[in-house]
């Protein structure tokens, strides 16, 4: 499920210290340096080093290929050293912009069937005439749960002897009109390359919003422009607002960060008794409990009629897949429980969802002046709002025919708010002012607010997840931020406390994640004089995206393979994910109706002979189901990295 994995890869605080990072310059690969996460094993040999995850089923290799004439040859030479006879078919090899001292970077992925549950990759890096290759092979489940640690290796993979940019202690340049114009120009130049129709933005400093507005349109094919009050689904940016509610309750003595959840809410249950008895309020939003995402269970079944208590029902049987406090694993359902527990504390006896909504309105939205923000999709869509978009199966921008914003509504403390650039800036401004409102009154104590930023689980180089906020000191520049992603929407807020400035950005496209990431880099370039990398990186990423869609289109059969369709039942059911009604079309096409949404389907044959049914409609293009024999029919299997769900034919 290539596209689904990236969509969900849409993500902690403990008393214990986070995983230690040790700078490594292995003797076996002296031309490269990187950091090895605590608990990982490094083994060296001449010209190479192997780094293995604690589970033993996932390894990365850094292999020198100094005499290779190009990236493809370097990768072949590296595999010949690590795994003689390696003959996997390359799916796609694409060039990325040079960075961190590398002159050239190529990323290669391979044809892998979902049923293999295998991570397989090769990145080739060139400095001067010499190549170094980073290979990866192993369990997709281990890669998923150790993603934060793996990002550290990738983020710090640099040529030996290249000085890391470090602007610690350097004053930032003023974020004046010219620099703001440069950021807006960056967006204007890159949005068309990614097929993004519109965005809203706001810039602010400690005195308030300095500039706000929009670029592009709310809906492709319609003239209405995006403005600062256009509502977008802000998804996981709701989490920080939820933890701000918790912080206010901590100030009032109604909750404690270290209070056990079962003491705050006697009805709280988890599938693992140890986790249930141990988990504290802070752990609900720290991504540190070892609980995996399991997002498919709400994505595929949730709608606007699903009751809020469903979040607790889904949590009850869940069990951790890593140790408590070991790695970063993002759980939307745990975060939703945090908000609902807070609502229950304030308004006991009120329906779970209504109590949370009322608490957020009175404790957060009203005091901050967030008049555009709502949990009601009906309210959002009655006024100025942006529609979701994505690329279609041919790689062309299109209005999303599938709006999955309904799915999160029952778990809305984790990601169900609709908001505008203006309102999100008011929230982020409160983060920058550390709890002091523009009128000088204090909304929340600095102690309670900053507890949410306390260094938690590692998410990348010098990056840590707190409670609904992520803090980074990469390049020696402190940034506090959080992102939000639902199919068709991507949002982010960033503050630079030392510079006293920040911005928010809201995009109405599934493909805009790179714009969020490269904007952070662009800020460091403009304010601190960092090397100019963001523009080139964005352009290369856009080219790679188009190549990815073009390649995948060559592998899709549209209409789907008749032989596969002939073995489909008329209806499928899964205990966890609900049902699929299979609707055959007169033109040979097939539509899968999942109840909460439907999509046209294509087929894709894998290298191992298996076949996937692949969704074709924006914003879920590429989400897929594997086929497995079930008598004279196929069973259908939907997977994330750590779970699989089987739909059995019932007629």
XYZ file of C-alpha atoms in Angstrom:
651
model
C 0.000 0.000 0.000
C 2.521 2.544 -1.205
C 0.340 5.634 -1.078
C -1.440 4.630 2.130
C 1.869 4.112 3.912
C 2.960 7.634 3.007
C -0.419 9.072 3.969
C -0.294 7.567 7.385
C 3.327 8.029 7.905
C 1.022 11.081 8.342
C 3.085 11.245 14.420
C 6.477 11.628 24.239
C 7.421 12.354 27.311
C 8.916 10.006 29.919
C 10.812 10.484 33.110
C 13.601 8.428 31.579
C 16.123 10.030 29.240
C 15.584 9.673 25.486
C 17.628 7.330 23.352
C 21.239 8.480 23.321
C 22.876 9.257 20.007
C 26.556 8.638 19.459
C 28.459 10.136 16.544
C 29.878 7.292 14.481
C 32.678 7.295 11.975
C 33.081 3.560 11.384
C 36.520 2.373 10.376
C 34.965 0.274 7.636
C 33.424 3.262 5.828
C 35.708 6.160 6.633
C 34.262 8.454 3.954
C 30.936 8.928 5.754
C 29.699 9.809 9.232
C 26.305 9.264 10.825
C 24.699 8.761 14.206
C 23.883 5.311 15.534
C 20.766 5.132 17.737
C 21.145 3.636 21.171
C 20.505 -0.106 21.103
C 21.404 -0.539 17.433
C 24.452 -2.654 16.590
C 27.237 -1.474 14.273
C 29.530 -4.020 12.591
C 32.422 -2.886 10.420
C 34.353 -4.496 7.587
C 36.669 -2.979 4.971
C 34.709 -0.404 2.985
C 31.399 -0.940 4.736
C 29.472 -0.835 7.990
C 26.242 -2.588 8.937
C 23.779 -1.044 11.400
C 21.114 -3.399 12.758
C 17.976 -2.680 14.758
C 17.654 -4.374 18.167
C 15.095 -6.850 16.776
C 17.729 -8.225 14.400
C 15.363 -8.250 11.414
C 16.212 -4.828 9.944
C 19.623 -3.642 8.768
C 21.149 -0.661 7.006
C 24.530 -0.842 5.292
C 26.845 2.023 4.356
C 29.027 0.753 1.514
C 31.779 2.642 -0.280
C 31.871 2.435 -4.081
C 34.653 4.906 -4.886
C 35.288 3.816 -8.482
C 31.677 3.653 -9.672
C 30.954 5.917 -12.675
C 27.332 6.579 -11.676
C 24.674 5.950 -9.039
C 23.208 2.832 -10.650
C 26.614 1.148 -10.837
C 27.437 2.173 -7.275
C 24.220 0.574 -6.033
C 24.889 -2.660 -7.942
C 28.408 -2.813 -6.503
C 27.067 -2.250 -2.990
C 24.496 -5.043 -3.254
C 27.188 -7.367 -4.644
C 29.167 -6.799 -1.447
C 26.244 -7.096 0.961
C 24.126 -9.726 -0.782
C 25.809 -11.472 -3.724
C 23.238 -12.521 -6.292
C 20.796 -9.739 -5.402
C 18.488 -9.453 -8.402
C 15.445 -7.494 -7.298
C 13.757 -5.496 -10.024
C 14.144 -1.740 -9.652
C 10.798 -0.006 -9.500
C 12.095 3.552 -9.749
C 15.335 5.456 -9.329
C 15.085 9.227 -8.982
C 17.575 12.008 -8.383
C 17.311 14.272 -5.349
C 19.037 17.580 -4.779
C 22.465 17.563 -3.190
C 22.568 18.616 0.460
C 24.666 18.389 3.617
C 27.877 18.266 1.586
C 26.706 15.701 -0.971
C 26.962 16.772 -4.614
C 24.446 14.228 -5.892
C 21.864 11.908 -4.314
C 19.786 9.146 -5.917
C 16.950 7.217 -4.271
C 16.050 3.760 -5.567
C 13.177 1.536 -4.554
C 12.315 -1.971 -5.663
C 9.321 -4.054 -6.609
C 8.061 -5.544 -3.347
C 4.722 -7.265 -2.809
C 2.731 -6.039 0.211
C 2.517 -9.622 1.442
C 6.309 -9.736 1.773
C 6.124 -7.079 4.505
C 9.596 -6.034 3.440
C 11.511 -2.756 3.445
C 13.982 -2.608 0.558
C 15.804 0.546 -0.518
C 19.062 1.952 -1.838
C 20.289 5.557 -1.677
C 23.449 6.566 -3.528
C 25.429 9.641 -2.429
C 28.278 11.276 -4.355
C 30.900 13.716 -3.137
C 33.451 14.619 -5.755
C 34.035 11.423 -7.725
C 33.408 8.974 -4.882
C 30.111 7.244 -4.134
C 28.749 5.888 -0.865
C 25.592 3.758 -0.893
C 23.105 3.329 1.944
C 21.197 0.056 1.592
C 18.205 -0.988 3.666
C 16.573 -4.380 3.992
C 14.339 -5.969 6.597
C 11.010 -6.062 8.369
C 8.580 -3.326 7.386
C 7.002 -3.585 10.843
C 10.324 -2.944 12.581
C 11.071 -0.069 10.210
C 7.695 1.452 11.030
C 8.050 1.330 14.793
C 11.687 2.483 14.688
C 11.072 5.198 12.107
C 12.179 8.007 14.418
C 15.519 6.305 15.060
C 15.984 5.433 11.384
C 15.412 9.089 10.493
C 18.364 9.998 12.694
C 20.637 7.784 10.611
C 19.314 9.270 7.365
C 19.382 12.865 8.638
C 22.994 12.599 9.816
C 24.390 10.636 6.856
C 27.109 13.070 5.718
C 30.519 13.012 4.034
C 33.353 12.717 6.521
C 35.006 16.039 7.231
C 32.048 18.179 6.193
C 31.168 20.660 8.902
C 27.568 20.514 10.063
C 25.818 23.862 9.774
C 25.371 25.312 13.241
C 23.831 28.721 13.864
C 23.510 28.367 17.627
C 24.030 31.743 19.254
C 23.808 33.635 15.977
C 21.133 36.353 15.957
C 18.427 35.983 13.341
C 17.997 38.573 10.627
C 14.735 40.546 10.828
C 11.806 38.681 9.294
C 10.935 41.743 7.265
C 8.678 42.247 4.254
C 11.403 41.230 1.801
C 12.035 37.919 3.556
C 8.329 37.213 3.882
C 8.013 37.908 0.162
C 10.789 35.378 -0.477
C 8.853 32.714 1.446
C 5.678 33.490 -0.496
C 7.613 33.357 -3.754
C 8.945 29.937 -2.743
C 5.364 28.733 -2.293
C 4.157 30.300 -5.556
C 6.970 28.675 -7.520
C 6.649 25.216 -5.999
C 2.884 24.753 -5.575
C 2.182 24.190 -9.309
C 4.967 21.601 -9.505
C 3.195 19.524 -6.840
C -0.288 20.164 -8.220
C -1.368 22.200 -5.181
C -4.339 24.494 -5.978
C -4.270 26.742 -2.928
C -2.900 27.632 0.479
C -3.426 30.055 3.344
C -0.640 31.569 5.423
C 0.092 33.920 8.288
C 3.324 35.442 9.603
C 3.580 36.711 13.163
C 5.946 37.929 15.841
C 5.468 38.326 19.585
C 3.368 41.447 19.027
C 0.796 39.670 16.876
C -0.013 38.745 13.282
C 2.156 40.749 10.884
C 0.763 39.531 7.570
C -1.812 36.971 6.451
C -3.461 35.920 3.227
C -3.822 33.224 0.620
C -2.366 31.936 -2.633
C -4.390 30.135 -5.277
C -7.948 28.853 -5.124
C -10.157 27.001 -2.669
C -11.405 24.554 -5.297
C -9.756 23.585 -8.566
C -11.755 24.897 -11.522
C -13.508 27.585 -9.493
C -12.379 31.205 -9.099
C -12.912 31.745 -5.350
C -9.487 32.590 -3.861
C -8.053 31.307 -0.614
C -7.768 33.952 2.105
C -6.658 34.111 5.724
C -10.115 33.051 6.948
C -10.605 30.097 4.579
C -11.238 26.995 6.665
C -9.126 23.869 6.156
C -9.180 20.545 7.951
C -6.136 21.001 10.225
C -6.062 17.339 11.321
C -3.326 16.578 13.880
C -2.746 20.238 14.635
C -5.771 19.698 16.854
C -3.517 17.661 19.178
C -1.523 20.625 20.424
C -4.761 22.459 21.164
C -5.957 19.420 23.102
C -2.768 19.330 25.165
C -3.143 23.075 25.774
C -6.521 22.217 27.320
C -4.758 19.643 29.510
C -2.192 22.276 30.508
C -4.957 24.607 31.675
C -6.439 21.806 33.780
C -3.004 21.148 35.279
C -2.824 24.832 36.258
C -6.240 24.556 37.889
C -5.275 21.431 39.817
C -7.965 19.372 38.090
C -5.388 17.079 36.489
C -1.709 16.275 36.895
C 0.637 15.317 34.077
C 1.751 12.362 36.193
C -1.724 11.280 37.282
C -2.689 7.785 36.184
C -5.385 7.856 33.531
C -7.405 5.203 35.373
C -7.525 7.539 38.381
C -8.821 10.410 36.255
C -11.307 8.217 34.376
C -12.336 4.922 35.982
C -13.757 3.603 32.692
C -10.438 3.800 30.806
C -9.302 0.386 29.527
C -6.379 -0.912 27.461
C -5.652 -4.341 26.032
C -2.449 -4.660 28.062
C -3.091 -4.551 31.855
C 0.416 -3.274 32.567
C -0.001 -0.357 30.174
C -3.463 0.355 31.570
C -2.171 0.545 35.139
C 0.966 2.511 34.229
C -0.128 5.034 31.646
C -0.318 8.624 32.876
C -2.044 11.676 31.448
C 1.168 12.842 29.762
C 1.571 9.470 28.062
C -1.697 9.753 26.154
C -0.098 12.301 23.835
C 3.625 11.486 23.987
C 3.866 8.811 21.246
C 5.995 6.904 23.762
C 3.792 4.091 25.080
C 4.669 1.504 22.437
C 1.114 1.585 21.100
C 1.067 1.459 17.276
C -1.058 3.681 15.074
C -3.742 1.209 13.949
C -5.270 4.083 12.006
C -7.076 1.895 9.493
C -9.595 0.938 12.155
C -10.918 4.493 12.330
C -10.121 5.609 8.783
C -12.182 2.832 7.228
C -15.105 2.880 9.667
C -15.489 6.378 11.106
C -18.064 8.894 9.919
C -19.978 11.873 11.280
C -22.469 9.580 13.033
C -19.873 7.487 14.886
C -20.141 8.191 18.651
C -17.110 9.554 20.493
C -17.050 6.565 22.860
C -16.026 4.461 19.857
C -12.487 5.781 20.414
C -12.349 4.046 23.807
C -13.843 0.866 22.343
C -11.087 0.722 19.719
C -8.412 1.381 22.351
C -9.581 -1.372 24.690
C -8.107 -4.360 22.779
C -4.969 -2.569 21.547
C -1.584 -3.828 22.695
C 1.893 -2.291 22.422
C 4.370 -3.462 19.796
C 7.409 -1.903 21.473
C 8.514 -1.259 25.037
C 7.199 1.680 27.014
C 9.437 4.680 26.320
C 11.583 2.829 23.794
C 10.630 4.409 20.463
C 8.372 7.004 18.871
C 5.034 5.455 17.880
C 2.186 7.823 17.119
C -1.302 6.893 18.341
C -4.273 8.982 17.284
C -6.660 6.991 19.448
C -4.634 7.602 22.615
C -4.523 11.314 21.820
C -8.283 11.350 21.357
C -8.653 9.711 24.768
C -6.640 12.574 26.286
C -9.136 15.142 25.063
C -12.138 13.124 26.124
C -10.714 12.539 29.602
C -10.224 16.314 29.907
C -13.789 16.966 28.791
C -15.065 14.438 31.319
C -13.120 16.127 34.136
C -14.647 19.519 33.311
C -18.165 18.377 32.430
C -18.891 15.016 34.089
C -22.153 13.495 32.997
C -22.167 15.247 29.607
C -21.879 13.078 26.482
C -18.210 12.412 25.720
C -17.939 14.349 22.462
C -20.119 17.237 23.602
C -18.106 17.637 26.820
C -14.858 17.905 24.861
C -16.349 20.335 22.332
C -17.668 22.572 25.111
C -14.352 22.458 26.975
C -12.348 23.400 23.887
C -14.687 26.259 23.048
C -14.606 27.742 26.530
C -11.013 27.001 27.518
C -9.143 27.411 24.202
C -11.007 28.798 21.193
C -12.847 31.679 22.880
C -9.915 32.959 24.994
C -7.611 32.876 21.950
C -10.186 34.588 19.724
C -10.353 31.635 17.319
C -13.698 32.480 15.714
C -13.148 30.464 12.521
C -12.378 27.189 14.305
C -14.993 24.460 14.627
C -15.414 20.713 14.902
C -18.544 20.851 12.753
C -17.977 19.994 9.114
C -21.405 21.417 8.294
C -20.446 24.773 9.803
C -17.074 24.724 8.042
C -18.553 23.974 4.635
C -21.335 26.556 4.880
C -18.795 29.342 4.603
C -15.359 30.087 3.208
C -13.627 26.684 3.057
C -11.111 24.785 0.935
C -11.955 21.465 -0.697
C -9.505 18.532 -0.561
C -7.399 17.737 -3.628
C -4.898 15.180 -4.812
C -3.340 13.810 -7.953
C -5.413 11.298 -9.891
C -4.073 7.988 -11.184
C -2.566 9.815 -14.174
C -0.765 12.283 -11.924
C -3.053 15.222 -12.704
C -4.423 17.540 -9.969
C -8.078 16.886 -9.187
C -10.713 17.702 -6.597
C -10.855 14.902 -4.064
C -13.744 12.573 -4.760
C -13.086 11.022 -1.362
C -13.216 13.256 1.711
C -11.921 11.260 4.671
C -12.166 14.212 7.068
C -15.375 12.571 8.327
C -13.434 9.565 9.627
C -11.645 11.371 12.447
C -14.719 13.161 13.794
C -15.440 10.597 16.511
C -11.760 10.842 17.590
C -11.592 14.608 17.040
C -9.246 15.539 19.929
C -6.546 13.874 17.815
C -7.320 15.672 14.568
C -10.890 16.789 13.924
C -10.751 20.592 13.913
C -11.389 22.883 10.966
C -9.543 26.182 11.166
C -8.064 29.066 9.201
C -4.605 30.561 8.851
C -5.752 33.465 11.023
C -6.923 31.212 13.846
C -4.023 28.778 13.666
C -1.698 31.781 13.902
C -3.482 32.910 17.080
C -2.865 29.473 18.569
C 0.801 29.426 17.475
C 1.249 32.997 18.737
C 0.231 31.763 22.181
C 2.994 29.158 21.893
C 5.494 31.875 20.973
C 4.357 34.097 23.876
C 4.468 31.085 26.232
C 0.884 31.397 27.389
C 0.453 35.173 27.524
C -2.462 36.594 25.530
C -2.049 39.741 23.398
C -3.933 41.735 26.062
C -1.273 40.800 28.611
C -3.415 38.330 30.529
C -2.089 34.821 31.020
C -4.024 31.930 29.474
C -1.786 29.225 30.899
C 1.355 29.158 33.003
C 4.662 28.962 31.177
C 5.488 25.884 33.246
C 2.408 23.958 32.121
C 2.727 25.096 28.504
C 6.440 24.294 28.242
C 5.954 20.871 29.847
C 4.406 19.919 26.503
C 7.778 20.569 24.830
C 9.843 18.528 27.247
C 12.271 16.327 25.343
C 10.573 13.037 24.566
C 10.907 10.442 21.834
C 13.482 10.911 19.085
C 11.922 11.707 15.683
C 15.044 12.668 13.715
C 18.336 14.505 14.040
C 18.022 16.764 17.109
C 14.233 16.367 16.931
C 11.997 15.214 19.753
C 8.280 14.757 20.213
C 6.678 16.203 23.313
C 2.922 16.343 23.897
C 1.284 17.447 20.672
C 4.355 19.521 19.767
C 7.725 18.679 18.227
C 10.936 20.530 19.082
C 13.987 20.610 16.847
C 17.427 22.151 17.262
C 18.775 20.983 13.919
C 21.298 23.427 12.434
C 21.509 24.977 15.908
C 18.159 26.718 15.380
C 15.366 25.932 17.825
C 12.035 25.337 16.116
C 8.787 24.284 17.729
C 6.104 22.973 15.410
C 3.460 20.421 14.598
C 1.881 19.206 11.402
C -1.526 17.944 10.423
C -2.474 15.602 7.586
C -5.728 14.176 6.329
C -6.241 13.030 2.741
C -6.402 16.228 0.711
C -5.180 18.583 3.458
C -1.739 19.353 4.921
C -1.104 22.021 7.580
C 1.750 23.159 9.802
C 2.751 25.854 12.267
C 6.329 26.775 13.121
C 7.765 29.117 15.727
C 11.398 30.136 16.173
C 11.515 31.233 19.830
C 15.011 32.738 19.652
C 14.075 34.828 16.620
C 10.670 35.691 18.079
C 8.792 34.881 14.861
C 6.600 32.193 13.357
C 4.325 31.225 10.512
C 1.437 28.921 9.681
C 0.603 27.283 6.360
C -2.460 25.349 5.256
C -2.600 23.528 1.901
C -5.569 21.902 0.175
C -3.651 19.063 -1.465
C -2.519 15.566 -0.594
C 0.832 16.205 -2.281
C 1.961 19.251 -0.282
C 3.972 17.549 2.496
C 7.336 18.427 0.866
C 6.330 22.097 0.864
C 5.840 21.974 4.630
C 9.231 20.347 5.139
C 11.225 22.555 2.788
C 9.658 25.740 4.176
C 11.434 25.054 7.478
C 14.732 24.921 5.620
C 13.883 28.082 3.665
C 13.330 29.943 6.932
C 16.800 28.994 8.180
C 18.294 30.128 4.879
C 16.574 33.506 5.027
C 16.981 34.249 8.731
C 20.385 32.697 9.435
C 22.167 32.561 6.083
C 22.167 28.777 5.703
C 23.198 27.217 2.402
C 20.526 27.622 -0.271
C 19.053 24.113 -0.546
C 15.275 24.424 -0.164
C 14.403 25.528 -3.706
C 16.529 22.865 -5.400
C 15.264 20.198 -2.998
C 11.643 21.121 -3.685
C 12.149 21.075 -7.452
C 13.872 17.685 -7.363
C 11.162 16.304 -5.075
C 8.447 17.453 -7.490
C 10.197 15.765 -10.418
C 10.494 12.564 -8.358
C 6.789 12.731 -7.465
C 5.782 12.979 -11.118
C 8.097 10.107 -12.006
C 6.584 8.015 -9.214
C 3.035 8.534 -10.502
C 4.091 7.920 -14.099
C 5.829 4.670 -13.173
C 2.930 3.428 -11.092
C 0.497 4.227 -13.903
C 2.393 1.852 -16.207
C 1.817 -0.928 -13.676
C -1.923 -0.315 -13.263
C -4.603 -2.008 -15.339
C -7.574 0.340 -15.852
C -10.188 -1.119 -16.294
C -9.042 -3.865 -13.939
C -7.960 -7.327 -15.037
C -11.190 -9.260 -15.867
C -9.697 -12.514 -14.572
C -9.196 -10.937 -11.147
C -12.616 -9.296 -11.107
C -14.251 -12.617 -11.972
C -12.999 -14.046 -8.675
C -14.369 -11.244 -6.521
C -17.417 -11.752 -4.357
C -20.298 -9.287 -4.261
C -19.751 -8.347 -0.615
C -16.876 -8.612 1.849
C -16.734 -8.187 5.602
C -13.928 -7.602 8.097
C -14.464 -7.684 11.878
C -12.264 -4.604 12.278
C -12.782 -2.586 9.088
C -16.410 -3.207 8.190
C -17.649 -4.132 4.729
C -16.995 -3.707 1.017
C -19.761 -3.876 -1.559
C -18.304 -4.709 -4.966
C -20.126 -2.861 -7.741
C -19.338 -3.992 -11.256
C -19.683 -1.358 -13.978
C -20.912 -1.791 -17.549
C -17.560 -0.626 -18.954
C -15.655 -3.389 -17.142
C -14.731 -1.180 -14.222
C -15.306 -1.933 -10.554
C -16.209 0.340 -7.649
C -15.564 -0.662 -4.048
C -18.115 0.837 -1.653
C -16.683 0.877 1.884
C -19.740 2.517 3.421
C -18.005 5.714 4.521
C -16.586 6.235 1.006
C -16.199 4.503 -2.349
C -13.542 4.361 -5.048
C -12.992 3.092 -8.558
C -10.453 0.266 -8.556
C -7.654 -0.858 -10.834
C -5.412 -3.913 -10.620
C -1.658 -4.159 -10.206
C 0.302 -7.359 -10.699
C 3.290 -7.768 -8.394
C 6.644 -9.380 -9.142
C 5.781 -12.412 -6.997
C 2.683 -13.115 -9.110
C 0.171 -11.728 -6.620
C -2.328 -9.033 -7.578
C -3.550 -5.955 -5.723
C -6.783 -4.045 -6.153
C -5.748 -0.369 -6.163
C -7.890 2.710 -5.449
C -7.936 5.223 -8.296
C -9.820 8.236 -6.937
C -8.224 11.292 -5.333
C -7.352 11.581 -2.462
C -6.686 7.892 -1.848
C -4.921 7.021 -5.103
C -2.669 4.019 -4.532
C -4.356 2.646 -1.409
C -4.601 -1.048 -2.109
C -5.881 -4.441 -1.048
C -4.068 -7.715 -1.665
C -5.862 -10.753 -3.048
C -5.621 -14.202 -1.460
C -7.378 -17.427 -2.448
C -10.537 -18.211 -0.438
C -12.174 -21.204 -2.092
C -13.356 -20.188 -5.551
C -13.153 -16.499 -4.608
C -10.518 -14.062 -3.447
C -10.275 -12.793 0.092
C -9.063 -9.184 0.284
C -6.379 -7.976 2.676
C -5.678 -4.399 3.741
C -2.399 -3.749 5.543
C -0.441 -1.142 7.376
C 3.170 -1.741 8.349
C 2.335 -3.619 11.560
C -1.138 -5.077 10.984
C -3.216 -6.800 8.370
C -6.990 -6.993 8.131
C -8.775 -9.683 6.135
C -12.048 -9.096 4.326
C -13.779 -12.430 3.695
C -16.341 -12.869 0.902
C -19.825 -13.334 2.357
C -21.702 -13.523 -0.935
